[in-house]
Amino acid sequence: MQIVLARYLNKRLIELHASTRGETVGVLRRDGTYSYQQWLGFIDRGQARRLGKPVRLQVCRVGHQGETHIEWRDVAQGRHVQGCLTQAGVYAVADWNVRLV
């Protein structure tokens, strides 16, 4: 099973797979606003510690890609997905699941 994230752009739902390129995702700033960084995919916790700094990502859904469809779980208002910000962009941190913070 593969992990998939989703975010809204206006009313369009954008799926963020490990192989998705050319998309951005919101990174929560200290002042409560978001900056949009290049989506790079998923990374494990060990690599994240070495590559960049921890951040919170703005997504609306977390899903698991099955054989025929994606099983979605909504992210509650005020919750975020753990990310890793690097010079090139941002990864979502995932071991077996995506961690909500």
PDB file of N, CA and C in Angstrom:
ATOM      1  N   MET A   1       0.831  -1.182   0.000  1.00  0.00           N
ATOM      2  CA  MET A   1       0.000   0.000   0.000  1.00  0.00           C
ATOM      3  C   MET A   1       0.879   1.250   0.000  1.00  0.00           C
ATOM      4  N   GLN A   2       0.518   2.223  -0.804  1.00  0.00           N
ATOM      5  CA  GLN A   2       1.250   3.473  -0.866  1.00  0.00           C
ATOM      6  C   GLN A   2       0.442   4.591  -0.227  1.00  0.00           C
ATOM      7  N   ILE A   3       1.156   5.522   0.389  1.00  0.00           N
ATOM      8  CA  ILE A   3       0.513   6.671   1.025  1.00  0.00           C
ATOM      9  C   ILE A   3       0.300   7.764  -0.016  1.00  0.00           C
ATOM     10  N   VAL A   4      -0.837   8.458   0.095  1.00  0.00           N
ATOM     11  CA  VAL A   4      -1.180   9.571  -0.786  1.00  0.00           C
ATOM     12  C   VAL A   4      -1.704  10.708   0.090  1.00  0.00           C
ATOM     13  N   LEU A   5      -1.301  11.940  -0.215  1.00  0.00           N
ATOM     14  CA  LEU A   5      -1.845  13.111   0.459  1.00  0.00           C
ATOM     15  C   LEU A   5      -2.679  13.885  -0.546  1.00  0.00           C
ATOM     16  N   ALA A   6      -3.564  14.736  -0.065  1.00  0.00           N
ATOM     17  CA  ALA A   6      -4.363  15.576  -0.952  1.00  0.00           C
ATOM     18  C   ALA A   6      -4.506  16.960  -0.336  1.00  0.00           C
ATOM     19  N   ARG A   7      -4.532  17.961  -1.211  1.00  0.00           N
ATOM     20  CA  ARG A   7      -4.767  19.336  -0.774  1.00  0.00           C
ATOM     21  C   ARG A   7      -5.707  19.987  -1.762  1.00  0.00           C
ATOM     22  N   TYR A   8      -6.367  21.036  -1.315  1.00  0.00           N
ATOM     23  CA  TYR A   8      -7.271  21.776  -2.189  1.00  0.00           C
ATOM     24  C   TYR A   8      -6.574  22.989  -2.775  1.00  0.00           C
ATOM     25  N   LEU A   9      -6.852  23.257  -4.026  1.00  0.00           N
ATOM     26  CA  LEU A   9      -6.486  24.504  -4.687  1.00  0.00           C
ATOM     27  C   LEU A   9      -7.788  25.022  -5.271  1.00  0.00           C
ATOM     28  N   ASN A  10      -8.319  26.081  -4.661  1.00  0.00           N
ATOM     29  CA  ASN A  10      -9.672  26.537  -4.943  1.00  0.00           C
ATOM     30  C   ASN A  10     -10.614  25.377  -4.649  1.00  0.00           C
ATOM     31  N   LYS A  11     -11.322  24.847  -5.628  1.00  0.00           N
ATOM     32  CA  LYS A  11     -12.220  23.717  -5.372  1.00  0.00           C
ATOM     33  C   LYS A  11     -11.680  22.420  -5.958  1.00  0.00           C
ATOM     34  N   ARG A  12     -10.474  22.456  -6.477  1.00  0.00           N
ATOM     35  CA  ARG A  12      -9.870  21.279  -7.105  1.00  0.00           C
ATOM     36  C   ARG A  12      -9.038  20.506  -6.082  1.00  0.00           C
ATOM     37  N   LEU A  13      -9.242  19.203  -5.986  1.00  0.00           N
ATOM     38  CA  LEU A  13      -8.481  18.345  -5.091  1.00  0.00           C
ATOM     39  C   LEU A  13      -7.236  17.857  -5.824  1.00  0.00           C
ATOM     40  N   ILE A  14      -6.073  18.162  -5.283  1.00  0.00           N
ATOM     41  CA  ILE A  14      -4.804  17.770  -5.894  1.00  0.00           C
ATOM     42  C   ILE A  14      -4.214  16.628  -5.080  1.00  0.00           C
ATOM     43  N   GLU A  15      -4.000  15.484  -5.729  1.00  0.00           N
ATOM     44  CA  GLU A  15      -3.403  14.326  -5.063  1.00  0.00           C
ATOM     45  C   GLU A  15      -1.886  14.424  -5.139  1.00  0.00           C
ATOM     46  N   LEU A  16      -1.240  14.162  -4.015  1.00  0.00           N
ATOM     47  CA  LEU A  16       0.212  14.206  -3.923  1.00  0.00           C
ATOM     48  C   LEU A  16       0.729  12.789  -3.667  1.00  0.00           C
ATOM     49  N   HIS A  17       1.177  12.139  -4.734  1.00  0.00           N
ATOM     50  CA  HIS A  17       1.756  10.802  -4.654  1.00  0.00           C
ATOM     51  C   HIS A  17       3.273  10.936  -4.525  1.00  0.00           C
ATOM     52  N   ALA A  18       3.946   9.855  -4.240  1.00  0.00           N
ATOM     53  CA  ALA A  18       5.416   9.879  -4.155  1.00  0.00           C
ATOM     54  C   ALA A  18       6.029  10.333  -5.471  1.00  0.00           C
ATOM     55  N   SER A  19       5.398  10.010  -6.581  1.00  0.00           N
ATOM     56  CA  SER A  19       5.941  10.338  -7.901  1.00  0.00           C
ATOM     57  C   SER A  19       5.412  11.649  -8.484  1.00  0.00           C
ATOM     58  N   THR A  20       4.536  12.358  -7.767  1.00  0.00           N
ATOM     59  CA  THR A  20       3.963  13.610  -8.274  1.00  0.00           C
ATOM     60  C   THR A  20       5.049  14.666  -8.392  1.00  0.00           C
ATOM     61  N   ARG A  21       5.098  15.339  -9.524  1.00  0.00           N
ATOM     62  CA  ARG A  21       6.053  16.428  -9.739  1.00  0.00           C
ATOM     63  C   ARG A  21       5.303  17.652 -10.244  1.00  0.00           C
ATOM     64  N   GLY A  22       5.872  18.830 -10.017  1.00  0.00           N
ATOM     65  CA  GLY A  22       5.280  20.066 -10.507  1.00  0.00           C
ATOM     66  C   GLY A  22       4.174  20.627  -9.632  1.00  0.00           C
ATOM     67  N   GLU A  23       4.008  20.107  -8.420  1.00  0.00           N
ATOM     68  CA  GLU A  23       2.987  20.606  -7.498  1.00  0.00           C
ATOM     69  C   GLU A  23       3.656  21.230  -6.280  1.00  0.00           C
ATOM     70  N   THR A  24       2.884  22.004  -5.557  1.00  0.00           N
ATOM     71  CA  THR A  24       3.373  22.611  -4.318  1.00  0.00           C
ATOM     72  C   THR A  24       2.469  22.198  -3.170  1.00  0.00           C
ATOM     73  N   VAL A  25       2.958  22.421  -1.954  1.00  0.00           N
ATOM     74  CA  VAL A  25       2.172  22.146  -0.751  1.00  0.00           C
ATOM     75  C   VAL A  25       2.485  23.242   0.262  1.00  0.00           C
ATOM     76  N   GLY A  26       1.492  23.602   1.064  1.00  0.00           N
ATOM     77  CA  GLY A  26       1.652  24.666   2.052  1.00  0.00           C
ATOM     78  C   GLY A  26       2.482  24.225   3.241  1.00  0.00           C
ATOM     79  N   VAL A  27       3.412  25.106   3.646  1.00  0.00           N
ATOM     80  CA  VAL A  27       4.235  24.893   4.833  1.00  0.00           C
ATOM     81  C   VAL A  27       3.857  25.976   5.845  1.00  0.00           C
ATOM     82  N   LEU A  28       3.456  25.559   7.039  1.00  0.00           N
ATOM     83  CA  LEU A  28       3.026  26.491   8.076  1.00  0.00           C
ATOM     84  C   LEU A  28       4.212  27.308   8.580  1.00  0.00           C
ATOM     85  N   ARG A  29       4.052  28.641   8.567  1.00  0.00           N
ATOM     86  CA  ARG A  29       5.072  29.548   9.098  1.00  0.00           C
ATOM     87  C   ARG A  29       4.756  29.846  10.557  1.00  0.00           C
ATOM     88  N   ARG A  30       5.715  30.437  11.241  1.00  0.00           N
ATOM     89  CA  ARG A  30       5.523  30.785  12.661  1.00  0.00           C
ATOM     90  C   ARG A  30       4.398  31.790  12.866  1.00  0.00           C
ATOM     91  N   ASP A  31       4.168  32.660  11.875  1.00  0.00           N
ATOM     92  CA  ASP A  31       3.118  33.677  12.030  1.00  0.00           C
ATOM     93  C   ASP A  31       1.721  33.152  11.685  1.00  0.00           C
ATOM     94  N   GLY A  32       1.611  31.852  11.369  1.00  0.00           N
ATOM     95  CA  GLY A  32       0.312  31.247  11.089  1.00  0.00           C
ATOM     96  C   GLY A  32      -0.087  31.267   9.622  1.00  0.00           C
ATOM     97  N   THR A  33       0.719  31.881   8.759  1.00  0.00           N
ATOM     98  CA  THR A  33       0.457  31.868   7.323  1.00  0.00           C
ATOM     99  C   THR A  33       1.190  30.683   6.692  1.00  0.00           C
ATOM    100  N   TYR A  34       0.961  30.495   5.407  1.00  0.00           N
ATOM    101  CA  TYR A  34       1.590  29.383   4.695  1.00  0.00           C
ATOM    102  C   TYR A  34       2.460  29.902   3.560  1.00  0.00           C
ATOM    103  N   SER A  35       3.605  29.244   3.357  1.00  0.00           N
ATOM    104  CA  SER A  35       4.404  29.465   2.160  1.00  0.00           C
ATOM    105  C   SER A  35       4.287  28.174   1.353  1.00  0.00           C
ATOM    106  N   TYR A  36       4.265  28.290   0.052  1.00  0.00           N
ATOM    107  CA  TYR A  36       4.075  27.113  -0.786  1.00  0.00           C
ATOM    108  C   TYR A  36       5.404  26.693  -1.371  1.00  0.00           C
ATOM    109  N   GLN A  37       5.769  25.429  -1.071  1.00  0.00           N
ATOM    110  CA  GLN A  37       7.057  24.872  -1.463  1.00  0.00           C
ATOM    111  C   GLN A  37       6.855  23.718  -2.445  1.00  0.00           C
ATOM    112  N   GLN A  38       7.868  23.453  -3.228  1.00  0.00           N
ATOM    113  CA  GLN A  38       7.851  22.362  -4.211  1.00  0.00           C
ATOM    114  C   GLN A  38       7.670  21.018  -3.501  1.00  0.00           C
ATOM    115  N   TRP A  39       6.717  20.211  -3.967  1.00  0.00           N
ATOM    116  CA  TRP A  39       6.467  18.874  -3.422  1.00  0.00           C
ATOM    117  C   TRP A  39       7.530  17.923  -3.953  1.00  0.00           C
ATOM    118  N   LEU A  40       8.192  17.192  -3.036  1.00  0.00           N
ATOM    119  CA  LEU A  40       9.254  16.263  -3.425  1.00  0.00           C
ATOM    120  C   LEU A  40       8.901  14.800  -3.182  1.00  0.00           C
ATOM    121  N   GLY A  41       7.815  14.524  -2.458  1.00  0.00           N
ATOM    122  CA  GLY A  41       7.421  13.143  -2.198  1.00  0.00           C
ATOM    123  C   GLY A  41       7.487  12.806  -0.724  1.00  0.00           C
ATOM    124  N   PHE A  42       7.796  11.544  -0.437  1.00  0.00           N
ATOM    125  CA  PHE A  42       7.839  11.052   0.935  1.00  0.00           C
ATOM    126  C   PHE A  42       9.268  10.681   1.314  1.00  0.00           C
ATOM    127  N   ILE A  43       9.547  10.780   2.606  1.00  0.00           N
ATOM    128  CA  ILE A  43      10.874  10.492   3.127  1.00  0.00           C
ATOM    129  C   ILE A  43      10.698   9.837   4.497  1.00  0.00           C
ATOM    130  N   ASP A  44      11.617   8.947   4.881  1.00  0.00           N
ATOM    131  CA  ASP A  44      11.488   8.349   6.211  1.00  0.00           C
ATOM    132  C   ASP A  44      12.113   9.257   7.265  1.00  0.00           C
ATOM    133  N   ARG A  45      11.776   9.000   8.494  1.00  0.00           N
ATOM    134  CA  ARG A  45      12.172   9.867   9.603  1.00  0.00           C
ATOM    135  C   ARG A  45      13.693   9.996   9.723  1.00  0.00           C
ATOM    136  N   GLY A  46      14.420   8.922   9.527  1.00  0.00           N
ATOM    137  CA  GLY A  46      15.880   8.961   9.621  1.00  0.00           C
ATOM    138  C   GLY A  46      16.501   9.882   8.584  1.00  0.00           C
ATOM    139  N   GLN A  47      16.038   9.775   7.353  1.00  0.00           N
ATOM    140  CA  GLN A  47      16.540  10.658   6.285  1.00  0.00           C
ATOM    141  C   GLN A  47      16.158  12.105   6.556  1.00  0.00           C
ATOM    142  N   ALA A  48      14.959  12.321   7.056  1.00  0.00           N
ATOM    143  CA  ALA A  48      14.479  13.679   7.324  1.00  0.00           C
ATOM    144  C   ALA A  48      15.371  14.377   8.344  1.00  0.00           C
ATOM    145  N   ARG A  49      15.805  13.655   9.351  1.00  0.00           N
ATOM    146  CA  ARG A  49      16.677  14.253  10.379  1.00  0.00           C
ATOM    147  C   ARG A  49      17.992  14.745   9.776  1.00  0.00           C
ATOM    148  N   ARG A  50      18.488  14.063   8.766  1.00  0.00           N
ATOM    149  CA  ARG A  50      19.761  14.430   8.144  1.00  0.00           C
ATOM    150  C   ARG A  50      19.619  15.505   7.061  1.00  0.00           C
ATOM    151  N   LEU A  51      18.467  15.552   6.394  1.00  0.00           N
ATOM    152  CA  LEU A  51      18.328  16.408   5.208  1.00  0.00           C
ATOM    153  C   LEU A  51      17.836  17.825   5.445  1.00  0.00           C
ATOM    154  N   GLY A  52      16.929  18.003   6.390  1.00  0.00           N
ATOM    155  CA  GLY A  52      16.310  19.325   6.511  1.00  0.00           C
ATOM    156  C   GLY A  52      15.733  19.582   7.880  1.00  0.00           C
ATOM    157  N   LYS A  53      14.853  20.569   7.925  1.00  0.00           N
ATOM    158  CA  LYS A  53      14.235  20.931   9.200  1.00  0.00           C
ATOM    159  C   LYS A  53      12.765  20.519   9.222  1.00  0.00           C
ATOM    160  N   PRO A  54      12.255  20.165  10.407  1.00  0.00           N
ATOM    161  CA  PRO A  54      10.860  19.742  10.503  1.00  0.00           C
ATOM    162  C   PRO A  54       9.900  20.914  10.313  1.00  0.00           C
ATOM    163  N   VAL A  55       8.829  20.658   9.573  1.00  0.00           N
ATOM    164  CA  VAL A  55       7.784  21.651   9.328  1.00  0.00           C
ATOM    165  C   VAL A  55       6.434  20.947   9.358  1.00  0.00           C
ATOM    166  N   ARG A  56       5.370  21.731   9.334  1.00  0.00           N
ATOM    167  CA  ARG A  56       4.010  21.193   9.279  1.00  0.00           C
ATOM    168  C   ARG A  56       3.424  21.505   7.910  1.00  0.00           C
ATOM    169  N   LEU A  57       2.839  20.490   7.282  1.00  0.00           N
ATOM    170  CA  LEU A  57       2.290  20.621   5.934  1.00  0.00           C
ATOM    171  C   LEU A  57       0.775  20.781   5.969  1.00  0.00           C
ATOM    172  N   GLN A  58       0.269  21.621   5.077  1.00  0.00           N
ATOM    173  CA  GLN A  58      -1.171  21.865   4.957  1.00  0.00           C
ATOM    174  C   GLN A  58      -1.759  20.902   3.939  1.00  0.00           C
ATOM    175  N   VAL A  59      -2.428  19.873   4.426  1.00  0.00           N
ATOM    176  CA  VAL A  59      -3.144  18.940   3.554  1.00  0.00           C
ATOM    177  C   VAL A  59      -4.529  18.718   4.142  1.00  0.00           C
ATOM    178  N   CYS A  60      -5.454  18.254   3.313  1.00  0.00           N
ATOM    179  CA  CYS A  60      -6.819  18.045   3.804  1.00  0.00           C
ATOM    180  C   CYS A  60      -7.163  16.573   3.955  1.00  0.00           C
ATOM    181  N   ARG A  61      -6.389  15.689   3.293  1.00  0.00           N
ATOM    182  CA  ARG A  61      -6.673  14.258   3.368  1.00  0.00           C
ATOM    183  C   ARG A  61      -5.385  13.444   3.331  1.00  0.00           C
ATOM    184  N   VAL A  62      -5.451  12.289   3.998  1.00  0.00           N
ATOM    185  CA  VAL A  62      -4.383  11.296   3.940  1.00  0.00           C
ATOM    186  C   VAL A  62      -5.029  10.016   3.440  1.00  0.00           C
ATOM    187  N   GLY A  63      -4.395   9.361   2.485  1.00  0.00           N
ATOM    188  CA  GLY A  63      -4.985   8.151   1.936  1.00  0.00           C
ATOM    189  C   GLY A  63      -3.979   7.048   1.735  1.00  0.00           C
ATOM    190  N   HIS A  64      -4.512   5.836   1.567  1.00  0.00           N
ATOM    191  CA  HIS A  64      -3.707   4.671   1.235  1.00  0.00           C
ATOM    192  C   HIS A  64      -4.194   4.132  -0.098  1.00  0.00           C
ATOM    193  N   GLN A  65      -3.288   4.033  -1.051  1.00  0.00           N
ATOM    194  CA  GLN A  65      -3.605   3.536  -2.389  1.00  0.00           C
ATOM    195  C   GLN A  65      -3.704   2.025  -2.353  1.00  0.00           C
ATOM    196  N   GLY A  66      -4.888   1.513  -2.615  1.00  0.00           N
ATOM    197  CA  GLY A  66      -5.097   0.071  -2.705  1.00  0.00           C
ATOM    198  C   GLY A  66      -4.962  -0.372  -4.154  1.00  0.00           C
ATOM    199  N   GLU A  67      -5.380  -1.574  -4.430  1.00  0.00           N
ATOM    200  CA  GLU A  67      -5.297  -2.093  -5.800  1.00  0.00           C
ATOM    201  C   GLU A  67      -6.244  -1.369  -6.748  1.00  0.00           C
ATOM    202  N   THR A  68      -7.422  -0.972  -6.242  1.00  0.00           N
ATOM    203  CA  THR A  68      -8.412  -0.363  -7.133  1.00  0.00           C
ATOM    204  C   THR A  68      -8.768   1.081  -6.799  1.00  0.00           C
ATOM    205  N   HIS A  69      -8.565   1.505  -5.549  1.00  0.00           N
ATOM    206  CA  HIS A  69      -8.965   2.852  -5.172  1.00  0.00           C
ATOM    207  C   HIS A  69      -8.143   3.346  -3.983  1.00  0.00           C
ATOM    208  N   ILE A  70      -8.303   4.624  -3.679  1.00  0.00           N
ATOM    209  CA  ILE A  70      -7.635   5.223  -2.530  1.00  0.00           C
ATOM    210  C   ILE A  70      -8.627   5.292  -1.368  1.00  0.00           C
ATOM    211  N   GLU A  71      -8.205   4.832  -0.220  1.00  0.00           N
ATOM    212  CA  GLU A  71      -9.018   4.905   0.995  1.00  0.00           C
ATOM    213  C   GLU A  71      -8.602   6.175   1.737  1.00  0.00           C
ATOM    214  N   TRP A  72      -9.487   7.174   1.784  1.00  0.00           N
ATOM    215  CA  TRP A  72      -9.162   8.489   2.335  1.00  0.00           C
ATOM    216  C   TRP A  72      -9.562   8.630   3.792  1.00  0.00           C
ATOM    217  N   ARG A  73      -8.799   9.459   4.503  1.00  0.00           N
ATOM    218  CA  ARG A  73      -9.126   9.880   5.868  1.00  0.00           C
ATOM    219  C   ARG A  73      -8.923  11.391   5.901  1.00  0.00           C
ATOM    220  N   ASP A  74      -9.934  12.138   6.309  1.00  0.00           N
ATOM    221  CA  ASP A  74      -9.820  13.596   6.372  1.00  0.00           C
ATOM    222  C   ASP A  74      -8.910  14.010   7.520  1.00  0.00           C
ATOM    223  N   VAL A  75      -8.162  15.088   7.301  1.00  0.00           N
ATOM    224  CA  VAL A  75      -7.320  15.672   8.339  1.00  0.00           C
ATOM    225  C   VAL A  75      -8.162  16.733   9.034  1.00  0.00           C
ATOM    226  N   ALA A  76      -8.272  16.638  10.337  1.00  0.00           N
ATOM    227  CA  ALA A  76      -9.102  17.562  11.107  1.00  0.00           C
ATOM    228  C   ALA A  76      -8.566  18.984  11.025  1.00  0.00           C
ATOM    229  N   GLN A  77      -9.467  19.940  11.102  1.00  0.00           N
ATOM    230  CA  GLN A  77      -9.104  21.365  11.110  1.00  0.00           C
ATOM    231  C   GLN A  77      -8.074  21.620  12.201  1.00  0.00           C
ATOM    232  N   GLY A  78      -7.008  22.319  11.866  1.00  0.00           N
ATOM    233  CA  GLY A  78      -5.978  22.641  12.845  1.00  0.00           C
ATOM    234  C   GLY A  78      -4.898  21.587  12.992  1.00  0.00           C
ATOM    235  N   ARG A  79      -5.059  20.442  12.325  1.00  0.00           N
ATOM    236  CA  ARG A  79      -4.037  19.389  12.352  1.00  0.00           C
ATOM    237  C   ARG A  79      -3.207  19.489  11.086  1.00  0.00           C
ATOM    238  N   HIS A  80      -1.990  19.016  11.144  1.00  0.00           N
ATOM    239  CA  HIS A  80      -1.082  19.078  10.007  1.00  0.00           C
ATOM    240  C   HIS A  80      -0.326  17.765   9.867  1.00  0.00           C
ATOM    241  N   VAL A  81       0.291  17.573   8.706  1.00  0.00           N
ATOM    242  CA  VAL A  81       1.138  16.418   8.452  1.00  0.00           C
ATOM    243  C   VAL A  81       2.584  16.847   8.672  1.00  0.00           C
ATOM    244  N   GLN A  82       3.369  15.977   9.308  1.00  0.00           N
ATOM    245  CA  GLN A  82       4.784  16.265   9.559  1.00  0.00           C
ATOM    246  C   GLN A  82       5.544  16.285   8.237  1.00  0.00           C
ATOM    247  N   GLY A  83       6.335  17.335   8.021  1.00  0.00           N
ATOM    248  CA  GLY A  83       7.115  17.468   6.803  1.00  0.00           C
ATOM    249  C   GLY A  83       8.572  17.738   7.095  1.00  0.00           C
ATOM    250  N   CYS A  84       9.373  17.769   6.024  1.00  0.00           N
ATOM    251  CA  CYS A  84      10.804  18.044   6.113  1.00  0.00           C
ATOM    252  C   CYS A  84      11.149  19.039   5.007  1.00  0.00           C
ATOM    253  N   LEU A  85      11.545  20.248   5.404  1.00  0.00           N
ATOM    254  CA  LEU A  85      11.874  21.301   4.453  1.00  0.00           C
ATOM    255  C   LEU A  85      13.359  21.248   4.106  1.00  0.00           C
ATOM    256  N   THR A  86      13.669  21.200   2.801  1.00  0.00           N
ATOM    257  CA  THR A  86      15.042  21.194   2.310  1.00  0.00           C
ATOM    258  C   THR A  86      15.227  22.384   1.367  1.00  0.00           C
ATOM    259  N   GLN A  87      16.430  22.556   0.864  1.00  0.00           N
ATOM    260  CA  GLN A  87      16.707  23.622  -0.102  1.00  0.00           C
ATOM    261  C   GLN A  87      15.871  23.433  -1.373  1.00  0.00           C
ATOM    262  N   ALA A  88      15.645  22.182  -1.779  1.00  0.00           N
ATOM    263  CA  ALA A  88      14.945  21.888  -3.035  1.00  0.00           C
ATOM    264  C   ALA A  88      13.426  21.937  -2.910  1.00  0.00           C
ATOM    265  N   GLY A  89      12.896  21.794  -1.713  1.00  0.00           N
ATOM    266  CA  GLY A  89      11.450  21.755  -1.524  1.00  0.00           C
ATOM    267  C   GLY A  89      11.103  21.044  -0.238  1.00  0.00           C
ATOM    268  N   VAL A  90       9.950  20.374  -0.223  1.00  0.00           N
ATOM    269  CA  VAL A  90       9.459  19.760   1.011  1.00  0.00           C
ATOM    270  C   VAL A  90       9.020  18.319   0.763  1.00  0.00           C
ATOM    271  N   TYR A  91       9.315  17.471   1.753  1.00  0.00           N
ATOM    272  CA  TYR A  91       8.879  16.074   1.779  1.00  0.00           C
ATOM    273  C   TYR A  91       7.865  15.903   2.900  1.00  0.00           C
ATOM    274  N   ALA A  92       6.996  14.911   2.767  1.00  0.00           N
ATOM    275  CA  ALA A  92       6.174  14.465   3.893  1.00  0.00           C
ATOM    276  C   ALA A  92       6.945  13.350   4.571  1.00  0.00           C
ATOM    277  N   VAL A  93       6.989  13.373   5.899  1.00  0.00           N
ATOM    278  CA  VAL A  93       7.722  12.361   6.648  1.00  0.00           C
ATOM    279  C   VAL A  93       6.801  11.177   6.883  1.00  0.00           C
ATOM    280  N   ALA A  94       7.238  10.004   6.455  1.00  0.00           N
ATOM    281  CA  ALA A  94       6.423   8.800   6.600  1.00  0.00           C
ATOM    282  C   ALA A  94       7.310   7.608   6.924  1.00  0.00           C
ATOM    283  N   ASP A  95       6.926   6.851   7.921  1.00  0.00           N
ATOM    284  CA  ASP A  95       7.556   5.565   8.179  1.00  0.00           C
ATOM    285  C   ASP A  95       6.573   4.524   7.654  1.00  0.00           C
ATOM    286  N   TRP A  96       5.620   4.110   8.474  1.00  0.00           N
ATOM    287  CA  TRP A  96       4.566   3.215   7.994  1.00  0.00           C
ATOM    288  C   TRP A  96       3.303   3.991   7.682  1.00  0.00           C
ATOM    289  N   ASN A  97       3.138   5.124   8.334  1.00  0.00           N
ATOM    290  CA  ASN A  97       1.975   5.982   8.138  1.00  0.00           C
ATOM    291  C   ASN A  97       2.444   7.422   8.126  1.00  0.00           C
ATOM    292  N   VAL A  98       1.578   8.315   7.734  1.00  0.00           N
ATOM    293  CA  VAL A  98       1.867   9.738   7.814  1.00  0.00           C
ATOM    294  C   VAL A  98       1.486  10.191   9.209  1.00  0.00           C
ATOM    295  N   ARG A  99       2.356  10.937   9.853  1.00  0.00           N
ATOM    296  CA  ARG A  99       2.114  11.399  11.220  1.00  0.00           C
ATOM    297  C   ARG A  99       1.389  12.728  11.211  1.00  0.00           C
ATOM    298  N   LEU A 100       0.285  12.804  11.928  1.00  0.00           N
ATOM    299  CA  LEU A 100      -0.448  14.051  12.079  1.00  0.00           C
ATOM    300  C   LEU A 100       0.045  14.759  13.328  1.00  0.00           C
ATOM    301  N   VAL A 101       0.299  16.062  13.221  1.00  0.00           N
ATOM    302  CA  VAL A 101       0.777  16.846  14.368  1.00  0.00           C
ATOM    303  C   VAL A 101      -0.112  18.036  14.596  1.00  0.00           C
TER     304      VAL A 101
END
